[in-house]
CSV table of C-alpha atoms in Angstrom, one decimal:
chain,number,residue,atom,x,y,z
A,1,UNK,CA,-345.0,145.0,-72.6
A,2,UNK,CA,-344.6,148.6,-71.7
A,3,UNK,CA,-341.5,148.3,-69.4
A,4,UNK,CA,-339.7,151.1,-67.4
A,5,UNK,CA,-336.1,150.4,-67.9
A,6,UNK,CA,-333.9,151.9,-63.9
A,7,UNK,CA,-330.5,152.1,-64.7
A,8,UNK,CA,-327.7,155.0,-63.8
A,9,UNK,CA,-328.0,158.5,-64.9
A,10,UNK,CA,-328.6,159.6,-68.8
A,11,UNK,CA,-325.3,161.6,-68.2
A,12,UNK,CA,-321.9,161.7,-69.2
A,13,UNK,CA,-320.9,158.4,-69.0
A,14,UNK,CA,-320.0,157.1,-71.9
A,15,UNK,CA,-320.4,153.1,-71.3
A,16,UNK,CA,-323.4,154.1,-69.1
A,17,UNK,CA,-325.3,155.6,-71.8
A,18,UNK,CA,-324.2,152.5,-74.9
A,19,UNK,CA,-325.8,150.2,-72.3
A,20,UNK,CA,-329.1,151.7,-71.6
A,21,UNK,CA,-329.2,152.3,-75.5
A,22,UNK,CA,-327.8,148.7,-76.0
A,23,UNK,CA,-331.0,146.9,-73.5
A,24,UNK,CA,-333.2,149.4,-74.9
A,25,UNK,CA,-333.2,147.5,-78.5
A,26,UNK,CA,-332.7,144.7,-77.5
A,27,UNK,CA,-336.3,144.5,-75.4
A,28,UNK,CA,-337.7,146.3,-78.9
A,29,UNK,CA,-336.4,143.1,-81.1
A,30,UNK,CA,-338.0,140.9,-78.4
A,31,UNK,CA,-341.5,142.7,-78.9
A,32,UNK,CA,-341.4,145.0,-76.0
A,33,UNK,CA,-341.6,149.2,-75.7
A,34,UNK,CA,-338.6,150.0,-73.1
A,35,UNK,CA,-338.3,153.8,-72.0
A,36,UNK,CA,-336.1,155.1,-69.6
A,37,UNK,CA,-336.6,156.1,-66.2
A,38,UNK,CA,-334.6,159.9,-66.9
A,39,UNK,CA,-333.3,161.1,-63.1
A,40,UNK,CA,-330.4,162.8,-62.6
A,41,UNK,CA,-330.6,163.6,-58.5
A,42,UNK,CA,-330.1,166.8,-57.3
A,43,UNK,CA,-326.6,167.5,-56.6
A,44,UNK,CA,-324.6,167.1,-53.2
A,45,UNK,CA,-324.7,169.5,-50.5
A,46,UNK,CA,-320.8,172.5,-50.6
A,47,UNK,CA,-320.1,170.9,-47.0
A,48,UNK,CA,-319.9,167.9,-48.4
A,49,UNK,CA,-318.2,169.3,-51.7
A,50,UNK,CA,-315.8,171.5,-49.5
A,51,UNK,CA,-314.9,168.5,-47.4
A,52,UNK,CA,-314.2,166.4,-50.3
A,53,UNK,CA,-311.7,168.5,-52.2
A,54,UNK,CA,-309.5,168.9,-48.6
A,55,UNK,CA,-309.7,165.3,-49.0
A,56,UNK,CA,-308.4,165.6,-52.6
A,57,UNK,CA,-305.6,168.2,-51.8
A,58,UNK,CA,-304.8,165.8,-49.1
A,59,UNK,CA,-304.1,163.2,-51.4
A,60,UNK,CA,-302.4,164.3,-53.8
A,61,UNK,CA,-299.1,164.7,-53.2
A,62,UNK,CA,-298.7,160.6,-52.2
A,63,UNK,CA,-297.3,158.1,-53.8
A,64,UNK,CA,-300.6,155.8,-55.5
A,65,UNK,CA,-303.3,158.0,-53.7
A,66,UNK,CA,-304.0,160.3,-57.1
A,67,UNK,CA,-305.6,158.0,-58.7
A,68,UNK,CA,-307.5,155.9,-56.1
A,69,UNK,CA,-309.6,160.3,-56.5
A,70,UNK,CA,-312.8,159.5,-57.6
A,71,UNK,CA,-314.2,162.9,-58.9
A,72,UNK,CA,-317.8,164.3,-57.4
A,73,UNK,CA,-319.6,165.6,-59.8
A,74,UNK,CA,-320.3,164.5,-63.3
A,75,UNK,CA,-321.1,167.8,-65.5
A,76,UNK,CA,-324.3,166.8,-68.0
A,77,UNK,CA,-322.5,166.2,-71.4
A,78,UNK,CA,-324.0,168.4,-74.3
A,79,UNK,CA,-323.2,165.2,-77.4
A,80,UNK,CA,-323.9,162.7,-74.7
A,81,UNK,CA,-327.6,164.3,-74.1
A,82,UNK,CA,-327.9,164.7,-78.3
A,83,UNK,CA,-327.1,160.2,-78.1
A,84,UNK,CA,-329.9,160.4,-75.4
A,85,UNK,CA,-332.2,162.2,-76.7
A,86,UNK,CA,-332.5,161.0,-80.8
A,87,UNK,CA,-331.7,157.1,-79.6
A,88,UNK,CA,-332.7,156.6,-76.3
A,89,UNK,CA,-337.0,156.7,-75.4
A,90,UNK,CA,-336.5,158.0,-71.8
A,91,UNK,CA,-338.9,160.3,-69.9
A,92,UNK,CA,-338.4,163.9,-68.9
A,93,UNK,CA,-336.0,164.4,-66.8
A,94,UNK,CA,-336.6,164.2,-62.6
A,95,UNK,CA,-334.2,164.6,-59.5
A,96,UNK,CA,-336.1,162.1,-58.4
A,97,UNK,CA,-337.9,159.1,-59.0
A,98,UNK,CA,-341.2,160.0,-56.3
A,99,UNK,CA,-342.1,162.0,-59.4
A,100,UNK,CA,-342.9,159.1,-61.4
A,101,UNK,CA,-346.8,157.7,-61.5
A,102,UNK,CA,-346.3,154.3,-62.9
A,103,UNK,CA,-350.4,153.8,-63.3
A,104,UNK,CA,-350.2,156.6,-65.5
A,105,UNK,CA,-347.5,155.3,-67.6
A,106,UNK,CA,-349.8,152.2,-68.6
A,107,UNK,CA,-346.0,150.3,-67.1
A,108,UNK,CA,-346.6,146.1,-67.6
A,109,UNK,CA,-343.3,145.6,-65.8
A,110,UNK,CA,-340.3,147.5,-65.1
A,111,UNK,CA,-336.2,145.9,-65.7
A,112,UNK,CA,-333.7,147.5,-63.5
A,113,UNK,CA,-329.9,147.3,-65.1
A,114,UNK,CA,-327.8,147.4,-65.6
A,115,UNK,CA,-324.4,149.7,-64.6
A,116,UNK,CA,-323.6,149.8,-61.1
A,117,UNK,CA,-327.0,150.4,-59.6
A,118,UNK,CA,-326.5,148.5,-56.3
A,119,UNK,CA,-323.0,150.3,-55.2
A,120,UNK,CA,-324.4,153.1,-53.2
A,121,UNK,CA,-320.7,155.4,-53.0
A,122,UNK,CA,-322.8,155.6,-57.2
A,123,UNK,CA,-326.2,156.2,-55.9
A,124,UNK,CA,-326.3,159.7,-54.0
A,125,UNK,CA,-330.0,159.6,-52.5
A,126,UNK,CA,-331.7,157.4,-54.7
A,127,UNK,CA,-330.2,153.5,-53.6
A,128,UNK,CA,-333.2,152.9,-52.4
A,129,UNK,CA,-335.1,153.3,-55.2
A,130,UNK,CA,-332.5,151.1,-57.0
A,131,UNK,CA,-334.2,148.5,-54.9
A,132,UNK,CA,-337.7,149.7,-56.5
A,133,UNK,CA,-339.1,151.0,-53.7
A,134,UNK,CA,-341.1,153.8,-56.1
A,135,UNK,CA,-342.8,151.0,-57.5
A,136,UNK,CA,-346.0,150.9,-55.1
A,137,UNK,CA,-347.9,149.1,-57.8
A,138,UNK,CA,-347.9,145.5,-56.9
A,139,UNK,CA,-348.8,144.3,-60.0
A,140,UNK,CA,-345.9,145.1,-62.0
A,141,UNK,CA,-343.2,142.6,-62.4
A,142,UNK,CA,-339.6,143.3,-61.9
A,143,UNK,CA,-336.9,141.8,-62.9
A,144,UNK,CA,-333.3,142.6,-61.8
A,145,UNK,CA,-331.0,142.0,-65.5
A,146,UNK,CA,-327.0,142.3,-65.8
A,147,UNK,CA,-327.1,144.8,-61.6
A,148,UNK,CA,-323.9,145.1,-60.7
A,149,UNK,CA,-322.6,145.6,-57.3
A,150,UNK,CA,-319.6,147.3,-58.6
A,151,UNK,CA,-317.6,145.3,-56.2
A,152,UNK,CA,-316.6,142.3,-55.0
A,153,UNK,CA,-317.6,143.9,-51.8
A,154,UNK,CA,-321.2,145.1,-50.4
A,155,UNK,CA,-321.4,149.0,-49.4
A,156,UNK,CA,-324.6,149.1,-47.9
A,157,UNK,CA,-324.8,149.1,-43.8
A,158,UNK,CA,-327.1,146.3,-42.5
A,159,UNK,CA,-329.9,149.2,-41.8
A,160,UNK,CA,-329.9,149.3,-45.3
A,161,UNK,CA,-329.6,145.6,-46.5
A,162,UNK,CA,-333.3,145.4,-44.5
A,163,UNK,CA,-335.4,148.0,-46.7
A,164,UNK,CA,-332.7,146.0,-49.7
A,165,UNK,CA,-334.4,142.6,-48.5
A,166,UNK,CA,-338.0,143.5,-48.8
A,167,UNK,CA,-338.4,144.8,-51.4
A,168,UNK,CA,-336.2,142.6,-53.9
A,169,UNK,CA,-339.2,139.7,-52.3
A,170,UNK,CA,-341.0,141.2,-55.3
A,171,UNK,CA,-339.0,140.9,-57.7
A,172,UNK,CA,-339.1,137.8,-59.8
A,173,UNK,CA,-336.1,136.8,-60.9
A,174,UNK,CA,-332.3,138.4,-60.9
A,175,UNK,CA,-329.9,138.8,-62.6
A,176,UNK,CA,-326.1,139.9,-61.7
A,177,UNK,CA,-323.0,141.4,-63.8
A,178,UNK,CA,-320.6,139.8,-62.2
A,179,UNK,CA,-320.2,136.8,-60.6
A,180,UNK,CA,-319.5,137.4,-57.4
A,181,UNK,CA,-322.8,139.4,-57.5
A,182,UNK,CA,-324.0,135.6,-57.2
A,183,UNK,CA,-323.1,135.4,-53.3
A,184,UNK,CA,-323.2,139.1,-52.5
A,185,UNK,CA,-327.7,138.6,-54.0
A,186,UNK,CA,-327.7,135.7,-51.8
A,187,UNK,CA,-325.6,136.7,-48.8
A,188,UNK,CA,-327.4,140.1,-48.2
A,189,UNK,CA,-330.1,140.6,-50.2
A,190,UNK,CA,-331.4,136.8,-50.1
A,191,UNK,CA,-332.2,136.3,-53.4
A,192,UNK,CA,-330.5,133.5,-56.1
A,193,UNK,CA,-329.2,135.4,-58.7
A,194,UNK,CA,-327.7,134.2,-62.3
A,195,UNK,CA,-324.6,135.8,-63.9
A,196,UNK,CA,-325.4,137.4,-67.5
A,197,UNK,CA,-324.1,140.1,-70.3
A,198,UNK,CA,-323.5,143.7,-70.0
A,199,UNK,CA,-326.5,145.2,-72.3
A,200,UNK,CA,-323.3,146.2,-74.5
A,201,UNK,CA,-322.1,142.7,-75.7
A,202,UNK,CA,-326.1,141.7,-76.6
A,203,UNK,CA,-326.0,143.6,-79.6
A,204,UNK,CA,-322.9,143.2,-82.5
A,205,UNK,CA,-320.2,145.3,-83.9
A,206,UNK,CA,-322.5,145.7,-86.9
A,207,UNK,CA,-325.5,147.4,-85.4
A,208,UNK,CA,-322.8,149.9,-83.4
A,209,UNK,CA,-320.9,150.9,-87.3
A,210,UNK,CA,-324.8,151.6,-88.1
A,211,UNK,CA,-324.0,154.3,-85.0
A,212,UNK,CA,-320.4,155.5,-86.5
A,213,UNK,CA,-321.3,155.2,-89.9
A,214,UNK,CA,-321.1,158.5,-90.9
A,215,UNK,CA,-318.4,159.4,-88.7
A,216,UNK,CA,-314.6,160.3,-90.5
A,217,UNK,CA,-311.9,157.7,-89.5
A,218,UNK,CA,-308.3,158.6,-88.5
A,219,UNK,CA,-306.3,157.8,-91.6
A,220,UNK,CA,-303.0,156.6,-89.9
A,221,UNK,CA,-303.2,153.9,-88.1
A,222,UNK,CA,-303.2,154.9,-84.1
A,223,UNK,CA,-303.5,153.2,-80.3
A,224,UNK,CA,-306.0,154.1,-78.7
A,225,UNK,CA,-305.8,155.0,-75.2
A,226,UNK,CA,-309.0,155.4,-73.3
A,227,UNK,CA,-307.5,156.2,-69.6
A,228,UNK,CA,-310.6,157.5,-66.4
A,229,UNK,CA,-308.6,157.9,-63.8
A,230,UNK,CA,-305.1,159.4,-64.7
A,231,UNK,CA,-301.3,159.2,-63.6
A,232,UNK,CA,-298.1,159.0,-63.6
A,233,UNK,CA,-297.6,155.5,-64.3
A,234,UNK,CA,-300.5,154.8,-66.6
A,235,UNK,CA,-298.6,157.9,-68.2
A,236,UNK,CA,-295.5,155.4,-68.8
A,237,UNK,CA,-297.9,152.0,-69.7
A,238,UNK,CA,-299.2,154.3,-72.9
A,239,UNK,CA,-295.8,155.6,-73.8
A,240,UNK,CA,-294.2,151.8,-73.6
A,241,UNK,CA,-297.5,149.8,-75.2
A,242,UNK,CA,-297.3,152.9,-78.3
A,243,UNK,CA,-293.4,152.1,-78.7
A,244,UNK,CA,-294.4,148.4,-78.7
A,245,UNK,CA,-296.2,148.7,-81.4
A,246,UNK,CA,-295.0,151.8,-83.6
A,247,UNK,CA,-298.4,153.9,-83.7
A,248,UNK,CA,-299.2,157.3,-83.0
A,249,UNK,CA,-301.4,157.3,-80.3
A,250,UNK,CA,-304.6,159.0,-79.5
A,251,UNK,CA,-305.0,159.5,-75.6
A,252,UNK,CA,-309.5,160.8,-75.3
A,253,UNK,CA,-311.5,161.4,-72.2
A,254,UNK,CA,-314.3,162.8,-71.8
A,255,UNK,CA,-313.2,165.8,-69.7
A,256,UNK,CA,-310.0,166.8,-72.3
A,257,UNK,CA,-312.0,165.6,-75.9
A,258,UNK,CA,-315.9,166.1,-75.6
A,259,UNK,CA,-316.6,163.5,-78.3
A,260,UNK,CA,-320.0,162.5,-79.1
A,261,UNK,CA,-321.0,159.0,-78.7
A,262,UNK,CA,-320.4,158.0,-81.8
A,263,UNK,CA,-316.8,159.4,-82.3
A,264,UNK,CA,-316.0,157.9,-79.4
A,265,UNK,CA,-317.7,154.3,-80.7
A,266,UNK,CA,-315.8,155.0,-83.8
A,267,UNK,CA,-312.1,155.8,-82.0
A,268,UNK,CA,-312.5,151.9,-80.1
A,269,UNK,CA,-313.6,150.3,-83.7
A,270,UNK,CA,-310.6,151.3,-86.1
A,271,UNK,CA,-307.8,151.4,-83.7
A,272,UNK,CA,-304.8,149.4,-83.9
A,273,UNK,CA,-304.7,147.9,-80.4
A,274,UNK,CA,-306.3,150.1,-77.0
A,275,UNK,CA,-305.6,150.0,-73.7
A,276,UNK,CA,-307.8,151.1,-71.4
A,277,UNK,CA,-309.4,151.4,-67.4
A,278,UNK,CA,-312.3,151.8,-68.6
A,279,UNK,CA,-315.1,148.5,-68.4
A,280,UNK,CA,-317.2,149.9,-71.4
A,281,UNK,CA,-314.0,150.6,-73.0
A,282,UNK,CA,-312.7,146.7,-72.6
A,283,UNK,CA,-316.0,146.1,-73.8
A,284,UNK,CA,-316.1,147.7,-77.3
A,285,UNK,CA,-312.5,146.7,-78.1
A,286,UNK,CA,-313.8,143.2,-77.9
A,287,UNK,CA,-316.1,143.9,-79.8
A,288,UNK,CA,-314.6,144.9,-82.4
A,289,UNK,CA,-311.8,142.3,-82.1
A,290,UNK,CA,-309.5,145.2,-81.6
A,291,UNK,CA,-305.9,143.8,-79.5
A,292,UNK,CA,-306.7,145.3,-75.7
A,293,UNK,CA,-304.6,146.1,-72.8
A,294,UNK,CA,-306.8,146.2,-69.6
A,295,UNK,CA,-305.6,148.5,-66.9
A,296,UNK,CA,-307.5,147.3,-63.5
A,297,UNK,CA,-309.5,149.7,-62.1
A,298,UNK,CA,-309.6,149.2,-58.5
A,299,UNK,CA,-311.0,152.3,-56.8
A,300,UNK,CA,-314.1,151.5,-59.4
A,301,UNK,CA,-314.4,147.9,-59.1
A,302,UNK,CA,-311.7,145.5,-60.2
A,303,UNK,CA,-314.2,142.3,-59.8
A,304,UNK,CA,-316.4,143.5,-63.4
A,305,UNK,CA,-313.0,143.3,-65.1
A,306,UNK,CA,-311.7,139.8,-64.1
A,307,UNK,CA,-315.7,138.6,-63.7
A,308,UNK,CA,-315.4,139.8,-68.2
A,309,UNK,CA,-311.9,138.9,-69.0
A,310,UNK,CA,-312.8,135.3,-67.4
A,311,UNK,CA,-316.2,134.1,-68.7
A,312,UNK,CA,-314.3,135.4,-71.9
A,313,UNK,CA,-310.9,133.1,-72.1
A,314,UNK,CA,-308.9,136.8,-71.7
A,315,UNK,CA,-308.3,137.2,-68.4
A,316,UNK,CA,-304.1,137.0,-69.8
A,317,UNK,CA,-305.4,140.9,-70.8
A,318,UNK,CA,-305.1,142.5,-67.9
A,319,UNK,CA,-302.2,144.7,-66.3
A,320,UNK,CA,-302.0,145.3,-62.3
A,321,UNK,CA,-299.0,145.9,-61.8
A,322,UNK,CA,-296.2,144.8,-64.4
A,323,UNK,CA,-296.9,144.9,-67.6
A,324,UNK,CA,-293.3,145.3,-69.3
A,325,UNK,CA,-293.2,141.8,-68.1
A,326,UNK,CA,-296.8,140.9,-69.8
A,327,UNK,CA,-296.4,138.7,-72.6
A,328,UNK,CA,-299.8,138.8,-75.0
A,329,UNK,CA,-299.6,137.2,-77.8
A,330,UNK,CA,-302.8,136.6,-80.0
A,331,UNK,CA,-306.7,136.4,-79.6
A,332,UNK,CA,-308.1,133.8,-81.0
A,333,UNK,CA,-311.0,135.6,-81.5
A,334,UNK,CA,-312.6,132.7,-82.3
A,335,UNK,CA,-313.2,131.8,-79.4
A,336,UNK,CA,-313.9,134.7,-77.2
A,337,UNK,CA,-317.1,134.5,-79.8
A,338,UNK,CA,-318.2,131.7,-79.1
A,339,UNK,CA,-318.1,132.3,-75.1
A,340,UNK,CA,-320.0,135.6,-76.3
A,341,UNK,CA,-322.5,133.8,-78.3
A,342,UNK,CA,-323.3,130.7,-75.2
A,343,UNK,CA,-323.9,133.8,-73.4
A,344,UNK,CA,-325.8,135.8,-75.2
A,345,UNK,CA,-327.8,133.0,-75.9
A,346,UNK,CA,-327.9,133.2,-72.2
A,347,UNK,CA,-328.9,136.7,-71.1
A,348,UNK,CA,-331.2,136.8,-73.6
A,349,UNK,CA,-333.1,133.9,-72.6
A,350,UNK,CA,-333.1,135.3,-69.5
A,351,UNK,CA,-334.9,138.3,-70.6
A,352,UNK,CA,-337.7,135.4,-72.8
A,353,UNK,CA,-338.2,133.7,-69.7
A,354,UNK,CA,-339.2,136.7,-67.3
A,355,UNK,CA,-340.9,138.9,-69.7
């Protein structure tokens, strides 16, 4: 089958790019030919940017507010773009989905997912197409794989949902990344869904090691600190766990370090300990069997953290407030691997049965 993939922009989001890479590899192993729609929506207007900036300045000095703020613009990172062009089969860049002619592309099916495709705030101007509105050909098989709402709340209005419900009737099957997504799909879209793994977990550490084999490793033991939303409190956490483990800190993110995707993967694979508030930072700690702590990132959506870690028996690795009282203990990696294998088989079976 020739399969088109609809997902989030392939820009500067390491996890977003890697989940697409993993889904493509999985589909290829199942005998299909995937290609990702490379859509980078037009940036928001200056008026919206000014309003957003004013809001940021107003909350800047308020305790506990700054870490809830998220940036409006995400400039395309060159090193990420190099990875995308080398490892992901994708279309030419378009500003929206209207520029694609499905019949001319010769597609048999379109897979929606994964990542936060049903979170409206992250899909400015293209949210209707995340229900595949742009696909006019009725013969195209439509499938949602590990589609995520991002949280346990619905951000769509009732008018939005009228559109969404109509379009979802055309899907052959629906799967979601978080357990909470099952109820959201039933309640708001009128469809039944099952829970599956994020695509990154469909591949093994050996698969990712192929991507990092030429990356020079850190010689000295270190704690990897990958924090998306920084705050004084999280800085205290970094210092605390570094002291607890008696190792230096490698503190990195795309704004500070500009590491490549391969370097990013290597930093997780070779860390002695990981502290992160990133969903995919958590995922790659698990894939590489690295001891870790996840700081719940409520503004970006906490349901996905709880859903993933509960599935794998790792819910005790979550931190909310009292990190100094946290008793982590050892991770039973054999049990974790058994759980991943179970969910991986279920997830791949979903793809096999519906494609």
